[in-house]
Structure formats: structure tokens, C-alpha cells
Amino acid sequence: MGYQMSTVEFNNVISKLLLDYRILAPVCLEGKGTFSGTDLVTYGDIERIQDVVFDRKTVYSAKEAVFPPSETMFYFTEEEFKQPSVDQKGILVFARPCDINAFKRLDAIYLESGPYPDPYYLQLREKLKFVLMECDHGFKNCFCASMGTNETSDFSLLVRSEGDQIFCLINDTGFEDLISESLASNSIRKVDLQPGFVQRNKTRLQIPDKLDNSLFSHPLWQEYASRCTGCGRCNFSCPTCSCFTMQDLFYRDNPSCGERRRVWASCMIEGYTEMAGGQEVRKTQGERMRFKVMHKFSDFKKRFGFHMCVGCGRCDDVCPEYISLPRCVQKLQEIKNGGVR
Amino acid sequence: MSVHTKKLIKNAYRITRDRDITALRIRVPGGHLPVEYFDIIKEVAQKYGNGTVHITTRQGFEVPGIPMEMVDKVNRLIAPILKGLEKDIGVQVNDEEIGYPAAGTRNVSGCIGNRVCPFANYDTTDLALKLERIIYPNDYHVKIAVSGCPNDCIKAHMQDIGVLGQVEPLYNPDRCISCGACVDNCHKRSTGALTMVNYRVERDEKRCLGCGECVLTCPNSAWTRGSNYYRVVIMGRTGKKNPRIARTFLEWVSEDTVLKVVANMYDYIEKHIDRRLPKEHVGYIVDRTGLNVFKDEVLKEAELDAKAKVAQFIDFGRYFYDRNQM
């Protein structure tokens, strides 16, 4: 059922939701952009609908809600260890279709790829519900339509903001009471509401259906070896990159206590493939780019049946060297078609 | 031909090697101007000058080849520049039809700042305009430049007052993935103020310049921008007598403090200048009074917060002219 209400009325709904949920949404952090005088649009906790940024794409993705950049797995002393406690509240995340579809990829990696699900991921993932944000037009560098990730039915609420009016579609019976309670005493109106999805993007990709090892030595990758500086921004902004590394640290004041953490890792940063003894499998940025592209557009699909990339275009947005992942895929397609080099 | 040269010079014209011919210096505070003023500069050069313009080291324009008897006409022609680039930004110009009211205090120059440059920590042109409002018009010989960051592309270290932008970097350990990019970059490019301890970054506040490189380098916004501050370097100069680079006087001070210190410096000059000389450059006054007198007087009523640092002693180094060493 869809409802129309004022911002004030919707904020009452949010206040009720906040009793049971932590609500995360795109917010604008003023002056927190990399460069002086610029803002950072990213995920943050909200307490009112006006805090939500509807008209800009976030730099970082919603994956942080269940896969934080740094997560303590347990604290240890000489003989014991303890897992940190977890907030009992649910997590409600405002997300666009691509980002919601990205969780299907994270689920595949964390819940379906091994003999048992990853407990740290699972304990947060179980709490997660989505508030769908529509894209009335695609943003710069988006290519969700090409990846088939432009639509979703996996959401509890749809929230659309128009002027001082909020349109809200309830797609989860668990949330019906929330509105109907408010409905009696307020001027909330029932309306017909259907989610709108972007059907075309300016950037369009044809994913080559067979990317095989014959491309390994293609000169295409050499270009990236000279362009990429290996900063990892593409991985950290990606909603589907899920690699982490482990850190055991011993407290300085008492080194017999400490903690084990897992933190994000980046296949584009030096050291990712370094093994004991110093052997490093992929040494150049070209090889690292090749690995990333093959993983996102070939290897993952071989295992799970769908591409890893959801076409949000963040990697393209954030690359300081203006390297475009979709452009790289287009080049691969051109090569497959026997075109350019 | 009778010309009151002192008045001419004060009017931002100069005595040139060619008899009866002068050149006009046009101020461009912060070195950034709307292109509409090019039309006027072009007209002055073509109509009264020799059709050329020199771009000055202080980011102004010098129009040469102007006959001295044309000065009044030129002044009327440049009235829109005086209005737009001086009066409208709050500089006291009583009559914009009669040209520049003073030339002793030079144009405030600035690097391009954060309107364009990714390294800059603030809007340099904006600060230059605020300074211009305080120091101009004034006859005392003072040179000021503002730089967006410690790279100091504008050479603020060659000025009486150089202002360098600082930003306090804020570290969020929860976003840090221990990639080490900031630590590495700080060592290579800046002062080596960062070290990795237990997979987390520690910042040595005594070494940190506030350049913002860590914020620029961090791929995951673990480093973000805190408040803006300024470093003030003083009494750098070129010249025949003891040229030298400016040294740090203040660090981690606010914009208000910078403006207050500059305003106070003019009172200091007024009080201590050697009036027997045709003019005395502020740097040489400080050489006579010593740093402590300068410090006490320019910091009068300046609010310094807990972060601010003030130099207790400055060694400007020496410049030897001993011919026997050459």
C-alpha cells in the first residue's frame, strides 16, 4: 500500500522506526570531501528525512552497514577470548536498486561460497532491511541497466521525496502497523504507488560472454600498468568488493592482551597477493587490473551464475587517474569482436 | 616639464628610464580577476601606452610607455578597475576617477588556491581580498602573499608576511584499512609526521605541517579535513641589502588572527619607522627593534587558541657579501 504524507508526518514515522532500527542513508558531510571546500556524500545515520541526500550518488556504498572497513572479531587475553557484542537493533538502509542487488553478491561470497556462512557477516545481514530509493535518471558513469541490476523487489519500504511531500510504499507486512497507527490521527493519504526504475543509462555495456585466459597477455593491460597508481579507491567504493585481511594486534601497555580484526583489503594495492616468503603473484598494476576485471565480469559468474559488478559506476567516479572500468570492459568487447588491437 | 614625482609614484606610476614617459601598475588582489578588465587594460596600452603589458611578479599588470601628461586621462579610463577590484570589495577609495590612492603597500598576491588546485587548503583569493581591505591604501612598503598550502607556489617565503594554509587532519581509525599510503606519502612529500603503530596511524603534532597530504592520499576517507588554520612566515625579502627567506612566526592560527596581526603590523611600522629615510621597508625595522618588540605589538589583542604556536626566536640566517670569499 502507498501513502502520501508531509515531511513532518514522515519524520514521526522515522522516530518510531528509530526505536527498533538504526537507519542508514546517503548523507552529505559538509567539508569532508577530499579537497578543500568539497563535501562528502556517503552513508551515515539519519534521524529525519531531510538528512537524506536523494539527488546525488554516494562515494562509498551501503555495504559498510554489514561489512565495516574495520571489524574486531574478538578480544583475547592469555587464555580467553570474547567476541564484541552487537547492537540489538535492526538496520534499515536507504539504497538504490544497484546497491540492493549488490547485497546478493555479498551474500553469495559470505553465505554461499563455503561450507558454512560467515558468522560476522550473517549476524549483521540478518538485521538488514532496505528502503528503496528510486533513480529518476541514471547518474554519471552508471551502467546498471547493462548489468541487469536496475530493478529490485527486495525492499521493505519505498520512499520518494517530492518537495515537502513524502511518498511511501510499504512492501513488507512487518511495517504495515507502523503507518496504520499514524493513519488514524493524521492527514496521511492512501495513494497508488509503483516503484520506478531506470531502464537506460548513458553508459551501455555489452559484457563479452567468454573472457578466457587468452586475454591474459593482451597488451591492453600494459596501459593500466602505467596509469593505475594502486590506491584502492575503486575497491573501497565498490558495493561488491568483499576482500578482507586479518590483523592480530597486541596492546602496547599489555602485550598479552589484544584483538583480532578484519579490515578491508584491496586487490589493487601492493601486497594483496604477497605470500610468506615474499612471493607476489601479481606484481604490476596491469595484472591487478586484469584480475579485478576478470573477477567482476567472468570468474564470479562461473561460480554463482551472475556477474559480480552491479554497474553503480563508483569505481569510475572515484579513480584519481580517470581509469574507467566500464571503458575497460568495452575495450574487451571490441577485442572479442576483432576490433581495436 | 614639471612633475611632482612623489605624487606620481604614489599614484602607482613610476619614473622610467625614458624622459617624460611613465608606466602604470594595476593591482589585482589575489591575482584573480574577471576578464572584462582586460578590455580596459588593452585600451590603456593601445591608446596611451606602447601597446604592450608586463605581467608583474606581484600578479598585477604594468602598462609601459605612457606619456606623463596622459596620466589624468589614463586614471579616468581605469576607474572601473578601481571600482570593481578595490572599492567594491570594501577598500576605501574616495574618488575612483583619479587613479590609485597609494602604491607603497604592494598588491597582495596569491596562488590559485582551492578554487582550482587540489592541494590548496583554502580560498586564497578570498583571503587576499580581506587583506587588501585592511592594508590598502597605505604608503608603507609592505609585501604580502598568500599560499594555499605549504608548497608555497606563490613564494610567500619571499614576502614580509607570507600566509600558508593549514588544515587539521582528523583520523577515524574505524575507516583505516592500514594501507600505509598516508604514512609513505607524508615521508616522501612532507615532514614524516605519520607512523604506523599497531596497524593504526599516529600523527606527531610537532612535526605535522597541516599540509593535508594525508587527507588527499587516503583512499577511504579515514583522514578528513578538520578546521582550517594558517602559518604565518615573516620578513622574507629580496633586495640588495641582506636578502633572506621568511621564517615561521605563527602556526595553527585562525584567519581572524592573521588579519589582526597584519593590521597591528601597520601600527608597529607607524611607531618605529625611521622617518629620516625616504622609506623604510618593514623587514629592516624588525631588524632594528628585534623580534620581541614586533611580536608583542602585532599580537596585541590577537586571540590565539590553544593550538596556536608562536616563535620565541627566529634565526634568519646570514647573507655574506664579503668579497674576499668570492
Short mmCIF file of N, CA and C in Angstrom, two decimals, chain A residues 1 10 14 82 117 119 124 128 138 147 162 168 174 183-184 188 199 214 229 233 255 265 280-281 287 293 336:
data_model
loop_
_atom_site.label_atom_id
_atom_site.label_comp_id
_atom_site.label_asym_id
_atom_site.label_seq_id
_atom_site.Cartn_x
_atom_site.Cartn_y
_atom_site.Cartn_z
N MET A 1 0.83 -1.20 0.00
CA MET A 1 0.00 0.00 0.00
C MET A 1 0.87 1.25 0.00
N PHE A 10 6.18 12.15 8.08
CA PHE A 10 7.09 11.04 7.84
C PHE A 10 8.19 10.99 8.90
N ILE A 14 9.72 7.98 11.14
CA ILE A 14 11.15 7.70 11.36
C ILE A 14 11.44 7.59 12.86
N LYS A 82 36.89 -13.15 23.65
CA LYS A 82 35.49 -12.72 23.71
C LYS A 82 35.15 -11.96 22.44
N PRO A 117 28.08 -20.38 6.54
CA PRO A 117 28.08 -18.93 6.35
C PRO A 117 29.03 -18.22 7.30
N PRO A 119 29.88 -16.02 10.07
CA PRO A 119 29.01 -15.59 11.18
C PRO A 119 28.99 -14.07 11.40
N LEU A 124 24.99 -9.45 11.09
CA LEU A 124 24.52 -8.12 10.70
C LEU A 124 23.54 -8.19 9.53
N LEU A 128 19.33 -6.68 8.43
CA LEU A 128 19.26 -5.67 7.37
C LEU A 128 17.94 -5.67 6.59
N GLY A 138 19.60 8.04 -14.45
CA GLY A 138 20.86 7.45 -14.01
C GLY A 138 21.84 8.56 -13.69
N MET A 147 23.91 -4.27 -16.56
CA MET A 147 24.21 -5.39 -15.66
C MET A 147 22.94 -6.08 -15.18
N GLU A 162 9.21 14.42 -2.72
CA GLU A 162 8.86 15.43 -3.72
C GLU A 162 8.46 16.70 -2.99
N CYS A 168 5.39 6.98 0.30
CA CYS A 168 5.97 5.79 0.92
C CYS A 168 5.15 4.56 0.56
N GLY A 174 5.51 -6.49 7.80
CA GLY A 174 6.03 -6.15 9.12
C GLY A 174 5.98 -4.66 9.41
N LEU A 183 -1.98 6.60 10.76
CA LEU A 183 -3.01 6.91 9.78
C LEU A 183 -4.28 7.48 10.41
N ALA A 184 -4.65 6.90 11.54
CA ALA A 184 -5.90 7.28 12.19
C ALA A 184 -5.94 8.77 12.54
N ILE A 188 -2.56 11.57 6.57
CA ILE A 188 -1.88 10.71 5.62
C ILE A 188 -2.89 10.15 4.62
N GLN A 199 15.66 2.55 -16.98
CA GLN A 199 15.72 1.49 -17.99
C GLN A 199 16.92 1.62 -18.92
N SER A 214 43.07 -16.36 -22.77
CA SER A 214 43.78 -15.86 -23.94
C SER A 214 44.02 -14.35 -23.83
N THR A 229 47.71 3.91 -10.09
CA THR A 229 48.68 4.17 -9.03
C THR A 229 48.46 3.24 -7.83
N ARG A 233 41.03 2.99 -4.29
CA ARG A 233 39.73 3.69 -4.18
C ARG A 233 38.61 2.93 -4.88
N PRO A 255 50.99 -6.40 26.28
CA PRO A 255 51.01 -7.19 25.04
C PRO A 255 50.46 -8.61 25.19
N ALA A 265 40.50 -5.31 2.34
CA ALA A 265 41.72 -5.44 1.55
C ALA A 265 41.41 -5.06 0.12
N GLU A 280 55.09 -12.74 -4.68
CA GLU A 280 53.91 -11.95 -5.01
C GLU A 280 53.41 -12.38 -6.39
N VAL A 281 52.17 -12.81 -6.45
CA VAL A 281 51.64 -13.39 -7.69
C VAL A 281 51.44 -12.33 -8.77
N GLU A 287 48.43 -6.30 -14.15
CA GLU A 287 47.98 -7.64 -13.74
C GLU A 287 46.85 -7.53 -12.72
N VAL A 293 39.04 -7.09 -13.18
CA VAL A 293 38.05 -7.12 -14.27
C VAL A 293 37.57 -8.56 -14.52
N LYS A 336 37.17 -8.77 -28.51
CA LYS A 336 36.44 -10.01 -28.83
C LYS A 336 35.81 -9.93 -30.21
#
